[in-house]
PDB file of C-alpha atoms in Angstrom:
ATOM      1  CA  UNK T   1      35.579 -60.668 -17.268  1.00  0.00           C
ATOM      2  CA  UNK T   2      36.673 -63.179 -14.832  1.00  0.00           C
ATOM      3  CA  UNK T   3      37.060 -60.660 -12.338  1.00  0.00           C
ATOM      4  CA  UNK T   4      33.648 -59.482 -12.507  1.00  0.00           C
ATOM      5  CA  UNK T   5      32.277 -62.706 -12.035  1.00  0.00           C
ATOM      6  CA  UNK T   6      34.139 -63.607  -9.398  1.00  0.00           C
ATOM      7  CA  UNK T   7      32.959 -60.158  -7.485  1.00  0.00           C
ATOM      8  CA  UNK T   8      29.361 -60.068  -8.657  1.00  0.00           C
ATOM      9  CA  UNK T   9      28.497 -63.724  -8.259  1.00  0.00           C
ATOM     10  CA  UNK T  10      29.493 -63.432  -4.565  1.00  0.00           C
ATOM     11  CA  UNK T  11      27.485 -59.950  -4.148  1.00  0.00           C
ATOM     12  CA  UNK T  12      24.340 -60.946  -6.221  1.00  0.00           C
ATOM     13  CA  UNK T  13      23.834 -63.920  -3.668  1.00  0.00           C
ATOM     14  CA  UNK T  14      24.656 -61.702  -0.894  1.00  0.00           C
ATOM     15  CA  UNK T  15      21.872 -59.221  -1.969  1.00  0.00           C
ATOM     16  CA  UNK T  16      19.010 -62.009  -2.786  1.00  0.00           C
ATOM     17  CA  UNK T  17      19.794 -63.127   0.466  1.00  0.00           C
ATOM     18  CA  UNK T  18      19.677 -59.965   2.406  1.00  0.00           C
ATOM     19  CA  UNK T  19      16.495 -59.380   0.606  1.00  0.00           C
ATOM     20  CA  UNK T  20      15.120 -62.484   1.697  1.00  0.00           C
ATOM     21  CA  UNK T  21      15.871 -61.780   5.646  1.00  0.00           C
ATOM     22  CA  UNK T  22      14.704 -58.446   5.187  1.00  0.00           C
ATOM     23  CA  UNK T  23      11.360 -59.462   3.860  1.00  0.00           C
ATOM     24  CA  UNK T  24      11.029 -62.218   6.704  1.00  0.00           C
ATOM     25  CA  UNK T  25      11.551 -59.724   9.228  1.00  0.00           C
ATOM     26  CA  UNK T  26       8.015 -58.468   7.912  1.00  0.00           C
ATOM     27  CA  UNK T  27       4.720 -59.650   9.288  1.00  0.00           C
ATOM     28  CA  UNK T  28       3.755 -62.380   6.450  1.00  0.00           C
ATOM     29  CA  UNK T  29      -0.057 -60.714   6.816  1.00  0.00           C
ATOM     30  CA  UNK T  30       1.507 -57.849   4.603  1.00  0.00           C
ATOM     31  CA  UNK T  31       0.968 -58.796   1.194  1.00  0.00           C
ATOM     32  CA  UNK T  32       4.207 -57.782  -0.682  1.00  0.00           C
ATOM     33  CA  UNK T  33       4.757 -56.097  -3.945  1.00  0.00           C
ATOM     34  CA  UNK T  34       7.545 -56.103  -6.598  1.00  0.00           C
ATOM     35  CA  UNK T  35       9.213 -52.952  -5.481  1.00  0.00           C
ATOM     36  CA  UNK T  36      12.213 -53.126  -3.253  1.00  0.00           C
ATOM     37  CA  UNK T  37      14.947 -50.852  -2.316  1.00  0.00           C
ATOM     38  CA  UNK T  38      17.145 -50.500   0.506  1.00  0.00           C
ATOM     39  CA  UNK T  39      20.316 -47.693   1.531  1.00  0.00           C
ATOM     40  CA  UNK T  40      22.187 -47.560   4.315  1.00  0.00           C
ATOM     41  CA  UNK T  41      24.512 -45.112   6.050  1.00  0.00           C
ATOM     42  CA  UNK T  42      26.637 -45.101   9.288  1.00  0.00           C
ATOM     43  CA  UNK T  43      25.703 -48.838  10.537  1.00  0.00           C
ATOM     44  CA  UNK T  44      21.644 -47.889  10.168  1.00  0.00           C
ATOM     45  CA  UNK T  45      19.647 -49.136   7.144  1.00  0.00           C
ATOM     46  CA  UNK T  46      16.485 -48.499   5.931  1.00  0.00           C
ATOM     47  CA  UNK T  47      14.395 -50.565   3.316  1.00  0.00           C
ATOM     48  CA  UNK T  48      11.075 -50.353   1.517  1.00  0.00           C
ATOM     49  CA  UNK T  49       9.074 -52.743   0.111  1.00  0.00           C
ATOM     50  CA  UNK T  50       6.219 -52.270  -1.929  1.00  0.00           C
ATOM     51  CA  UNK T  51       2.649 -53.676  -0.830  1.00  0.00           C
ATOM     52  CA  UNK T  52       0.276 -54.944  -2.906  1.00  0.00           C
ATOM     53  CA  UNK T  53      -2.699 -52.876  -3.342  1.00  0.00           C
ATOM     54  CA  UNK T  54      -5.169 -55.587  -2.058  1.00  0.00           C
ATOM     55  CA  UNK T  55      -2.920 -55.144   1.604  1.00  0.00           C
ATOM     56  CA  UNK T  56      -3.049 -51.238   0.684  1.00  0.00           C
ATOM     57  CA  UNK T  57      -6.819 -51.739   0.434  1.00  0.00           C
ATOM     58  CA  UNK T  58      -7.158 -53.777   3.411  1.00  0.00           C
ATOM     59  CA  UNK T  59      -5.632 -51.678   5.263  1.00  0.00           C
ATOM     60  CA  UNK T  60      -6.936 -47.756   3.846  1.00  0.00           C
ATOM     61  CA  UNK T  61     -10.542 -49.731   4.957  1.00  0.00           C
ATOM     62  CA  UNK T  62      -9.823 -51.571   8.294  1.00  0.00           C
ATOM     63  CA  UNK T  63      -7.455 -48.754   9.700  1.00  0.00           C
ATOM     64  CA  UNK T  64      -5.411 -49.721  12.776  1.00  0.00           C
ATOM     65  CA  UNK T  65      -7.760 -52.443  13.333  1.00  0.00           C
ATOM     66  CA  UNK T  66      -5.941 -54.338  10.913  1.00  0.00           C
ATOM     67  CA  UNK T  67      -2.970 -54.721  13.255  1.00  0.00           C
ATOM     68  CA  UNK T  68      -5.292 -56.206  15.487  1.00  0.00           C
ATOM     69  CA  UNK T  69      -3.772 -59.961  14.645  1.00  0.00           C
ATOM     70  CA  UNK T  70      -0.532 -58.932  12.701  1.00  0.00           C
ATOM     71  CA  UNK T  71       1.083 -61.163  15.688  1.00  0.00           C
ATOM     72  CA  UNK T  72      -0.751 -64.307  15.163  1.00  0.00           C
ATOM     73  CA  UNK T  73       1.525 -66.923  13.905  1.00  0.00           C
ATOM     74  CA  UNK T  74      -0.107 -67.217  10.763  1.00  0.00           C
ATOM     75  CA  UNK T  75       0.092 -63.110  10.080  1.00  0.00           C
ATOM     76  CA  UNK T  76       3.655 -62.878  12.162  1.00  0.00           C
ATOM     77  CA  UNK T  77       6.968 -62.247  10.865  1.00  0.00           C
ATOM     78  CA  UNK T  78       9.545 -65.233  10.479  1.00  0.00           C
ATOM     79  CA  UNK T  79      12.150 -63.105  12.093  1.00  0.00           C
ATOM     80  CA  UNK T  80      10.535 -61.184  14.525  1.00  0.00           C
ATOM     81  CA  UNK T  81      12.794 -57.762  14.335  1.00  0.00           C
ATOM     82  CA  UNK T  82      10.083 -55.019  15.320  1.00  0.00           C
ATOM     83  CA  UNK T  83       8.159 -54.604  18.324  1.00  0.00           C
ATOM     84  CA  UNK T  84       5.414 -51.804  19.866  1.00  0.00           C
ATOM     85  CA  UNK T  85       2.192 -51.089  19.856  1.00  0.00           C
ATOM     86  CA  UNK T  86       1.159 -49.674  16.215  1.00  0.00           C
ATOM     87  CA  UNK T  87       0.313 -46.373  16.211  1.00  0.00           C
ATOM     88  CA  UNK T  88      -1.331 -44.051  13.332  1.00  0.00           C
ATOM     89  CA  UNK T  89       0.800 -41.091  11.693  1.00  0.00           C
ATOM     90  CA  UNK T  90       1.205 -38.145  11.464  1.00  0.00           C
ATOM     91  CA  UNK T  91       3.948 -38.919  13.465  1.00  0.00           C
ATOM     92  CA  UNK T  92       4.982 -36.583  16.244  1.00  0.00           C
ATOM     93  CA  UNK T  93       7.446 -33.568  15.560  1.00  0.00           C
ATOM     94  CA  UNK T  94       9.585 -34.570  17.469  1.00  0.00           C
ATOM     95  CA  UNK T  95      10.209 -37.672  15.881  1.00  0.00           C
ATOM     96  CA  UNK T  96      11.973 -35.237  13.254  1.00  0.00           C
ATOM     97  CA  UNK T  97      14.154 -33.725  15.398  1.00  0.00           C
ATOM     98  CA  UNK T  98      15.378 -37.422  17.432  1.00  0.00           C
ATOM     99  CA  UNK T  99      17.546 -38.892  14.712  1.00  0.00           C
ATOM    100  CA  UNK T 100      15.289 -41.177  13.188  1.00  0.00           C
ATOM    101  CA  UNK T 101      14.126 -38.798  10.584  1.00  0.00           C
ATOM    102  CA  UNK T 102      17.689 -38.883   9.257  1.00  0.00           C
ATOM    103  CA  UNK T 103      17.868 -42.621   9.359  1.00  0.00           C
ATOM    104  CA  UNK T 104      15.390 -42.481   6.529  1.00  0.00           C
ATOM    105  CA  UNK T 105      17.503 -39.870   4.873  1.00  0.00           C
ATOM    106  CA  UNK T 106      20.612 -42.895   4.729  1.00  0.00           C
ATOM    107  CA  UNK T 107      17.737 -44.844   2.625  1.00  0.00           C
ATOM    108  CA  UNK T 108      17.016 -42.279   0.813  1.00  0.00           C
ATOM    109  CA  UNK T 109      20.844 -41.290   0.298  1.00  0.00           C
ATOM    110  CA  UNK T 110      21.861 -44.698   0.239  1.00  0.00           C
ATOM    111  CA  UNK T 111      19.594 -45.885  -2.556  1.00  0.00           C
ATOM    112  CA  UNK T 112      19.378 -45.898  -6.356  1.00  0.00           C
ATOM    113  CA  UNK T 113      15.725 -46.182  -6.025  1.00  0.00           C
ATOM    114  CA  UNK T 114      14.813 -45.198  -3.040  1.00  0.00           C
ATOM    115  CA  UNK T 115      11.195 -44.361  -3.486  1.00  0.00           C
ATOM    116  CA  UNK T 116       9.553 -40.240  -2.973  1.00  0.00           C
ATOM    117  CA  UNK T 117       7.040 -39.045  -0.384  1.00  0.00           C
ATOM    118  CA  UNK T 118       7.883 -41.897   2.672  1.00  0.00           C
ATOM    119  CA  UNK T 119       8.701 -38.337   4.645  1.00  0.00           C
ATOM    120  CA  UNK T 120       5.323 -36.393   3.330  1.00  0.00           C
ATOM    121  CA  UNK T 121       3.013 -39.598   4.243  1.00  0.00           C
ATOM    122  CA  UNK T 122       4.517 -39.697   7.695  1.00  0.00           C
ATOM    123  CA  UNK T 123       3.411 -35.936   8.469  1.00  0.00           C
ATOM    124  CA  UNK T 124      -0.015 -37.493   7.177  1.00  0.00           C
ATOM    125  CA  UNK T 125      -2.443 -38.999   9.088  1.00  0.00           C
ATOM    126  CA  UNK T 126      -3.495 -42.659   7.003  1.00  0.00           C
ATOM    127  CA  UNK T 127      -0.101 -44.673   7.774  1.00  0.00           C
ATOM    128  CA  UNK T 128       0.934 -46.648  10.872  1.00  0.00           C
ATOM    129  CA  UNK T 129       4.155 -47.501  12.519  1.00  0.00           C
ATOM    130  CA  UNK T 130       5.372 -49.640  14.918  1.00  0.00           C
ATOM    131  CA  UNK T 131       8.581 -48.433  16.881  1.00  0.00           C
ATOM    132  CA  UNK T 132      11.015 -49.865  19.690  1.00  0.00           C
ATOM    133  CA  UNK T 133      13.988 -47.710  19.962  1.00  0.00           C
ATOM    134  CA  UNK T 134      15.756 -46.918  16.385  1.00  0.00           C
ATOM    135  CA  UNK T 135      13.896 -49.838  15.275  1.00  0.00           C
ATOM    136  CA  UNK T 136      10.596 -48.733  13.435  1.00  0.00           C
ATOM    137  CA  UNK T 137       8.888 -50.370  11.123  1.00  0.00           C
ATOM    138  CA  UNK T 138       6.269 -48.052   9.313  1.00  0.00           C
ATOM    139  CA  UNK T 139       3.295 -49.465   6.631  1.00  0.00           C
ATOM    140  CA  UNK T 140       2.022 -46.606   4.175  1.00  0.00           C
ATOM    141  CA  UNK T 141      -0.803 -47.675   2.397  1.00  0.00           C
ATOM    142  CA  UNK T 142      -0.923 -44.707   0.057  1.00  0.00           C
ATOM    143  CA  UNK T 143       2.114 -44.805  -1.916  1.00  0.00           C
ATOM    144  CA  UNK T 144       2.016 -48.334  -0.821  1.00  0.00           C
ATOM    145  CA  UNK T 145       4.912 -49.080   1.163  1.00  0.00           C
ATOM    146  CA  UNK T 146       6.608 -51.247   3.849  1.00  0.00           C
ATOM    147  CA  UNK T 147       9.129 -49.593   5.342  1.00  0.00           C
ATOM    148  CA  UNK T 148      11.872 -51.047   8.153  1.00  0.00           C
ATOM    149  CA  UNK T 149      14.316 -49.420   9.768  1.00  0.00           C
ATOM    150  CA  UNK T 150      17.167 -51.052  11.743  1.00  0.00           C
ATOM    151  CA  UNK T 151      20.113 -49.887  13.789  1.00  0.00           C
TER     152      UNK T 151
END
């Protein structure tokens, strides 16, 4: 019993505070949800967070117009981590084919509870992303998602 407590204490402050950079790496515009979920694989990592369906409104209605501001200081992200014009999906084929596709696959993989359809609602038009590099950072108002990926 010991044991375990002396292992999961450690861990279960790691992971709050992991969470907590993660989220501030988000513009603070994005209204966030409960849900949360992140996997990793080979040094990349994906994570999801859920929005909450007033920012899933907000943005079904406003569009890409809504990332007009998202760099204002008062919309901005603490820890500014993603850069790029934003751009609406579908996203191009040959984003498939580069290697980022299968980044998302190590969140998927990596993950408990990893959430379905992030890889249909890219091939859809009605999400937006935001990419530099294998840095992308992709909002998906319908299922309602933030999604980051890092290298």
């Amino acid at each position: 019993m010991i044991a375990i407590t002396l292992l999961g204490v450690p861990w279960a402050l790691f992971a709050l505070v992991n969470r907590q950079i993660q989220r501030e790496t988000l513009p603070s515009k994005f209204k966030l949800g409960w849900f949360y979920a992140e996997g990793s694989c080979g040094g990349f990592r994906a994570y999801a967070f859920g929005l909450s369906e007033w920012s899933a409104k907000e943005i079904t209605q406003q569009g890409i117009a809504y990332f007009a501001d998202i760099d204002v200081s008062d919309h901005a992200a603490v820890r500014k981590m993603y850069h790029g014009e934003w751009k609406a999906t579908p996203l191009p084929s040959s984003f498939f084919g580069d290697g980022l596709a299968s980044i998302l696959h190590c969140g998927e993989k990596g993950s408990l509870l990893w959430p379905t359809g992030v890889t249909e609602a890219l091939k859809r038009s009605g999400s937006y992303y935001q990419q530099s590099g294998m840095r992308v950072l992709f909002v998906l108002p319908q299922p309602g998602l933030v999604v980051g990926v890092l290298d």
